[in-house]
Amino acid sequence: MKETVRMLLAAVLAAAVFLILFLLLRWHLIVCILICVGVYFGLFFLLKPNRRIAGINVESLPDGEEIQKLLDDAQADLSAIKKAMNIVSATSVRKDVEELYGTGMRIYAYLEENPGKIKLARRFFTYYLDTAAKLVERYVDFQNTGLRSEEVKDILRKTAEALPVLSRAFERQFTNLMQGELMDVEADIDLLKSTLEMEGGK
């Protein structure tokens, strides 16, 4: 629930309580005001959304608010990329944007399931994903001007060339985040091979 909606809802309900107590029940003005203020703050805190990451309350995580902000900003960047993806007219560029968006969404989903790794992805969130969103949005802006000057063509070409580079950077970031799981699987495979060799040697 948005902060403004929470404030408005709490204010409306507190005002309703005040009117009932003061006008209908004819309670003392000061008592009505005190109860009204108490109702407002009580409702404001009661209506605070219980934000969760991987089933864990954000407030119970160390730096939970910072983690939630990283995820919120990432979601905004991914939404911007998705919106631009549907407007890009050049087929090859749209394909690159789709690839960026797909990898970005997979990283986002992975981090939601593994909140302990979110801080490791800070550079991905604050630099790579943010840069991707800005580049794609600017590409669409230039595309929509309809200008065919050499400068605009040059910017569109350079942006199109940068997208596969960003896509590879996304993949590298994802691989780095999954390093622990990759090592675990490798260890399991090595153990399986050793077990099979020992059993085969009997």
mmCIF file of C-alpha atoms in Angstrom:
data_model
loop_
_atom_site.group_PDB
_atom_site.id
_atom_site.type_symbol
_atom_site.label_atom_id
_atom_site.label_comp_id
_atom_site.label_asym_id
_atom_site.label_seq_id
_atom_site.Cartn_x
_atom_site.Cartn_y
_atom_site.Cartn_z
ATOM 1 C CA MET A 1 0.000 0.000 0.000
ATOM 2 C CA LYS A 2 1.421 3.389 -1.030
ATOM 3 C CA GLU A 3 2.363 5.845 1.733
ATOM 4 C CA THR A 4 -0.174 8.487 0.572
ATOM 5 C CA VAL A 5 -3.031 5.967 0.452
ATOM 6 C CA ARG A 6 -2.143 4.794 3.971
ATOM 7 C CA MET A 7 -2.164 8.362 5.257
ATOM 8 C CA LEU A 8 -5.478 9.197 3.572
ATOM 9 C CA LEU A 9 -7.199 6.022 4.758
ATOM 10 C CA ALA A 10 -5.980 6.512 8.340
ATOM 11 C CA ALA A 11 -7.079 10.179 8.262
ATOM 12 C CA VAL A 12 -10.559 9.364 6.875
ATOM 13 C CA LEU A 13 -11.175 6.630 9.457
ATOM 14 C CA ALA A 14 -9.846 8.808 12.298
ATOM 15 C CA ALA A 15 -12.124 11.666 11.160
ATOM 16 C CA ALA A 16 -15.099 9.271 11.072
ATOM 17 C CA VAL A 17 -14.346 8.172 14.649
ATOM 18 C CA PHE A 18 -14.098 11.836 15.705
ATOM 19 C CA LEU A 19 -17.465 12.706 14.123
ATOM 20 C CA ILE A 20 -19.195 9.727 15.735
ATOM 21 C CA LEU A 21 -17.782 10.485 19.189
ATOM 22 C CA PHE A 22 -18.228 14.250 19.065
ATOM 23 C CA LEU A 23 -21.444 14.768 17.086
ATOM 24 C CA LEU A 24 -23.399 11.582 17.783
ATOM 25 C CA LEU A 25 -22.228 10.570 21.257
ATOM 26 C CA ARG A 26 -21.477 14.183 22.388
ATOM 27 C CA TRP A 27 -18.176 13.321 24.050
ATOM 28 C CA HIS A 28 -15.881 16.094 25.273
ATOM 29 C CA LEU A 29 -13.925 17.801 22.432
ATOM 30 C CA ILE A 30 -10.447 17.223 23.944
ATOM 31 C CA VAL A 31 -11.183 13.506 24.546
ATOM 32 C CA CYS A 32 -12.444 13.149 20.964
ATOM 33 C CA ILE A 33 -9.302 14.819 19.570
ATOM 34 C CA LEU A 34 -6.989 12.597 21.638
ATOM 35 C CA ILE A 35 -8.829 9.426 20.586
ATOM 36 C CA CYS A 36 -8.865 10.616 16.964
ATOM 37 C CA VAL A 37 -5.064 11.198 16.990
ATOM 38 C CA GLY A 38 -4.542 7.768 18.589
ATOM 39 C CA VAL A 39 -6.782 6.110 15.958
ATOM 40 C CA TYR A 40 -4.889 7.872 13.140
ATOM 41 C CA PHE A 41 -1.422 6.733 14.264
ATOM 42 C CA GLY A 42 -2.674 3.266 15.204
ATOM 43 C CA LEU A 43 -4.208 2.731 11.758
ATOM 44 C CA PHE A 44 -1.219 4.272 9.983
ATOM 45 C CA PHE A 45 1.131 1.692 11.542
ATOM 46 C CA LEU A 46 -1.375 -1.162 11.265
ATOM 47 C CA LEU A 47 -1.803 -0.569 7.539
ATOM 48 C CA LYS A 48 1.963 -0.629 6.917
ATOM 49 C CA PRO A 49 2.586 -3.342 4.310
ATOM 50 C CA ASN A 50 4.428 -6.445 5.496
ATOM 51 C CA ARG A 51 7.097 -6.638 2.793
ATOM 52 C CA ARG A 52 8.663 -10.037 2.334
ATOM 53 C CA ILE A 53 11.592 -11.422 0.340
ATOM 54 C CA ALA A 54 11.691 -15.199 -0.045
ATOM 55 C CA GLY A 55 9.114 -15.446 2.745
ATOM 56 C CA ILE A 56 11.302 -13.390 5.124
ATOM 57 C CA ASN A 57 10.060 -10.080 6.535
ATOM 58 C CA VAL A 58 12.217 -7.262 5.083
ATOM 59 C CA GLU A 59 12.495 -5.513 8.441
ATOM 60 C CA SER A 60 14.005 -8.628 10.034
ATOM 61 C CA LEU A 61 16.856 -8.727 7.495
ATOM 62 C CA PRO A 62 20.102 -6.843 8.137
ATOM 63 C CA ASP A 63 19.892 -3.756 5.851
ATOM 64 C CA GLY A 64 16.402 -4.911 4.839
ATOM 65 C CA GLU A 65 15.250 -1.457 3.733
ATOM 66 C CA GLU A 66 18.331 -1.017 1.539
ATOM 67 C CA ILE A 67 17.775 -4.469 0.005
ATOM 68 C CA GLN A 68 14.130 -3.648 -0.687
ATOM 69 C CA LYS A 69 15.143 -0.364 -2.363
ATOM 70 C CA LEU A 70 17.605 -2.207 -4.625
ATOM 71 C CA LEU A 71 14.818 -4.617 -5.639
ATOM 72 C CA ASP A 72 12.299 -1.797 -6.159
ATOM 73 C CA ASP A 73 14.755 0.152 -8.344
ATOM 74 C CA ALA A 74 15.573 -3.030 -10.287
ATOM 75 C CA GLN A 75 11.873 -3.655 -10.866
ATOM 76 C CA ALA A 76 11.469 -0.105 -12.210
ATOM 77 C CA ASP A 77 14.457 -0.598 -14.566
ATOM 78 C CA LEU A 78 13.097 -3.940 -15.794
ATOM 79 C CA SER A 79 9.673 -2.370 -16.413
ATOM 80 C CA ALA A 80 11.344 0.409 -18.432
ATOM 81 C CA ILE A 81 13.243 -2.176 -20.531
ATOM 82 C CA LYS A 82 10.054 -4.186 -21.122
ATOM 83 C CA LYS A 83 8.124 -1.084 -22.165
ATOM 84 C CA ALA A 84 10.867 -0.051 -24.607
ATOM 85 C CA MET A 85 11.143 -3.625 -25.905
ATOM 86 C CA ASN A 86 7.592 -3.414 -27.263
ATOM 87 C CA ILE A 87 8.322 -0.141 -29.093
ATOM 88 C CA VAL A 88 11.721 -0.857 -30.716
ATOM 89 C CA SER A 89 11.134 -1.174 -34.438
ATOM 90 C CA ALA A 90 14.434 -2.758 -35.602
ATOM 91 C CA THR A 91 14.069 -6.549 -35.325
ATOM 92 C CA SER A 92 17.702 -7.265 -34.386
ATOM 93 C CA VAL A 93 17.697 -4.560 -31.692
ATOM 94 C CA ARG A 94 14.371 -5.800 -30.302
ATOM 95 C CA LYS A 95 15.858 -9.303 -30.074
ATOM 96 C CA ASP A 96 18.834 -7.941 -28.073
ATOM 97 C CA VAL A 97 16.505 -5.995 -25.761
ATOM 98 C CA GLU A 98 14.367 -9.131 -25.240
ATOM 99 C CA GLU A 99 17.510 -11.059 -24.306
ATOM 100 C CA LEU A 100 18.546 -8.337 -21.838
ATOM 101 C CA TYR A 101 15.087 -8.296 -20.294
ATOM 102 C CA GLY A 102 14.939 -12.099 -20.048
ATOM 103 C CA THR A 103 18.323 -12.374 -18.316
ATOM 104 C CA GLY A 104 17.497 -9.437 -16.058
ATOM 105 C CA MET A 105 14.224 -11.067 -14.988
ATOM 106 C CA ARG A 106 15.966 -14.394 -14.284
ATOM 107 C CA ILE A 107 18.579 -12.628 -12.123
ATOM 108 C CA TYR A 108 15.819 -10.720 -10.310
ATOM 109 C CA ALA A 109 13.831 -13.914 -9.634
ATOM 110 C CA TYR A 110 16.993 -15.714 -8.460
ATOM 111 C CA LEU A 111 17.843 -12.903 -6.029
ATOM 112 C CA GLU A 112 14.300 -12.790 -4.671
ATOM 113 C CA GLU A 113 14.735 -16.469 -3.805
ATOM 114 C CA ASN A 114 18.263 -15.866 -2.449
ATOM 115 C CA PRO A 115 18.084 -12.517 -0.594
ATOM 116 C CA GLY A 116 21.450 -13.191 1.063
ATOM 117 C CA LYS A 117 23.090 -12.571 -2.331
ATOM 118 C CA ILE A 118 21.317 -9.306 -3.128
ATOM 119 C CA LYS A 119 24.147 -7.169 -1.739
ATOM 120 C CA LEU A 120 26.600 -9.063 -3.979
ATOM 121 C CA ALA A 121 24.486 -7.910 -6.935
ATOM 122 C CA ARG A 122 24.694 -4.210 -6.028
ATOM 123 C CA ARG A 123 26.871 -3.419 -9.078
ATOM 124 C CA PHE A 124 24.459 -5.295 -11.343
ATOM 125 C CA PHE A 125 21.517 -3.290 -9.961
ATOM 126 C CA THR A 126 23.096 0.150 -9.706
ATOM 127 C CA TYR A 127 25.237 0.070 -12.848
ATOM 128 C CA TYR A 128 24.503 -2.638 -15.426
ATOM 129 C CA LEU A 129 20.705 -2.795 -15.118
ATOM 130 C CA ASP A 130 20.365 0.953 -14.702
ATOM 131 C CA THR A 131 22.594 1.584 -17.742
ATOM 132 C CA ALA A 132 20.620 -0.932 -19.809
ATOM 133 C CA ALA A 133 17.320 0.797 -18.952
ATOM 134 C CA LYS A 134 18.708 4.250 -19.812
ATOM 135 C CA LEU A 135 20.266 3.113 -23.103
ATOM 136 C CA VAL A 136 17.131 1.319 -24.260
ATOM 137 C CA GLU A 137 14.893 4.261 -23.299
ATOM 138 C CA ARG A 138 17.158 6.710 -25.147
ATOM 139 C CA TYR A 139 17.241 4.432 -28.190
ATOM 140 C CA VAL A 140 13.424 4.529 -28.301
ATOM 141 C CA ASP A 141 13.430 8.326 -27.830
ATOM 142 C CA PHE A 142 15.808 8.810 -30.772
ATOM 143 C CA GLN A 143 13.947 6.247 -32.859
ATOM 144 C CA ASN A 144 10.652 8.059 -32.237
ATOM 145 C CA THR A 145 12.006 11.438 -33.367
ATOM 146 C CA GLY A 146 11.907 10.123 -36.931
ATOM 147 C CA LEU A 147 15.148 12.006 -37.652
ATOM 148 C CA ARG A 148 17.497 10.443 -40.175
ATOM 149 C CA SER A 149 20.504 12.703 -39.657
ATOM 150 C CA GLU A 150 23.966 11.130 -39.481
ATOM 151 C CA GLU A 151 24.247 12.022 -35.771
ATOM 152 C CA VAL A 152 21.004 10.226 -34.875
ATOM 153 C CA LYS A 153 21.890 7.217 -37.040
ATOM 154 C CA ASP A 154 25.286 7.076 -35.327
ATOM 155 C CA ILE A 155 23.738 7.135 -31.832
ATOM 156 C CA LEU A 156 21.225 4.410 -32.787
ATOM 157 C CA ARG A 157 24.024 2.260 -34.240
ATOM 158 C CA LYS A 158 26.287 2.708 -31.190
ATOM 159 C CA THR A 159 23.421 1.909 -28.820
ATOM 160 C CA ALA A 160 22.535 -1.199 -30.834
ATOM 161 C CA GLU A 161 26.185 -2.323 -30.664
ATOM 162 C CA ALA A 162 26.296 -1.775 -26.890
ATOM 163 C CA LEU A 163 23.290 -4.029 -26.166
ATOM 164 C CA PRO A 164 25.012 -7.404 -26.850
ATOM 165 C CA VAL A 165 27.950 -6.211 -24.697
ATOM 166 C CA LEU A 166 25.515 -5.476 -21.862
ATOM 167 C CA SER A 167 23.843 -8.826 -22.406
ATOM 168 C CA ARG A 168 27.176 -10.623 -21.936
ATOM 169 C CA ALA A 169 27.795 -8.541 -18.798
ATOM 170 C CA PHE A 170 24.383 -9.661 -17.466
ATOM 171 C CA GLU A 171 25.326 -13.302 -18.100
ATOM 172 C CA ARG A 172 28.668 -12.840 -16.315
ATOM 173 C CA GLN A 173 26.952 -11.244 -13.338
ATOM 174 C CA PHE A 174 24.479 -14.137 -13.152
ATOM 175 C CA THR A 175 27.291 -16.715 -13.345
ATOM 176 C CA ASN A 176 29.179 -14.911 -10.558
ATOM 177 C CA LEU A 177 26.076 -14.879 -8.360
ATOM 178 C CA MET A 178 25.576 -18.609 -8.910
ATOM 179 C CA GLN A 179 29.231 -19.464 -8.230
ATOM 180 C CA GLY A 180 28.398 -21.271 -4.973
ATOM 181 C CA GLU A 181 25.751 -23.475 -6.624
ATOM 182 C CA LEU A 182 28.063 -24.215 -9.575
ATOM 183 C CA MET A 183 30.817 -25.345 -7.199
ATOM 184 C CA ASP A 184 28.347 -27.494 -5.240
ATOM 185 C CA VAL A 185 27.177 -29.252 -8.411
ATOM 186 C CA GLU A 186 30.772 -29.760 -9.530
ATOM 187 C CA ALA A 187 31.636 -31.284 -6.135
ATOM 188 C CA ASP A 188 28.581 -33.577 -6.366
ATOM 189 C CA ILE A 189 29.623 -34.721 -9.850
ATOM 190 C CA ASP A 190 33.221 -35.379 -8.694
ATOM 191 C CA LEU A 191 31.921 -37.346 -5.701
ATOM 192 C CA LEU A 192 29.580 -39.356 -7.943
ATOM 193 C CA LYS A 193 32.446 -40.180 -10.332
ATOM 194 C CA SER A 194 34.675 -41.267 -7.421
ATOM 195 C CA THR A 195 31.891 -43.440 -5.971
ATOM 196 C CA LEU A 196 31.201 -45.083 -9.336
ATOM 197 C CA GLU A 197 34.936 -45.735 -9.876
ATOM 198 C CA MET A 198 35.263 -47.335 -6.426
ATOM 199 C CA GLU A 199 32.195 -49.483 -6.942
ATOM 200 C CA GLY A 200 33.368 -50.440 -10.417
ATOM 201 C CA GLY A 201 36.762 -51.457 -8.996
ATOM 202 C CA LYS A 202 35.226 -54.003 -6.589
#
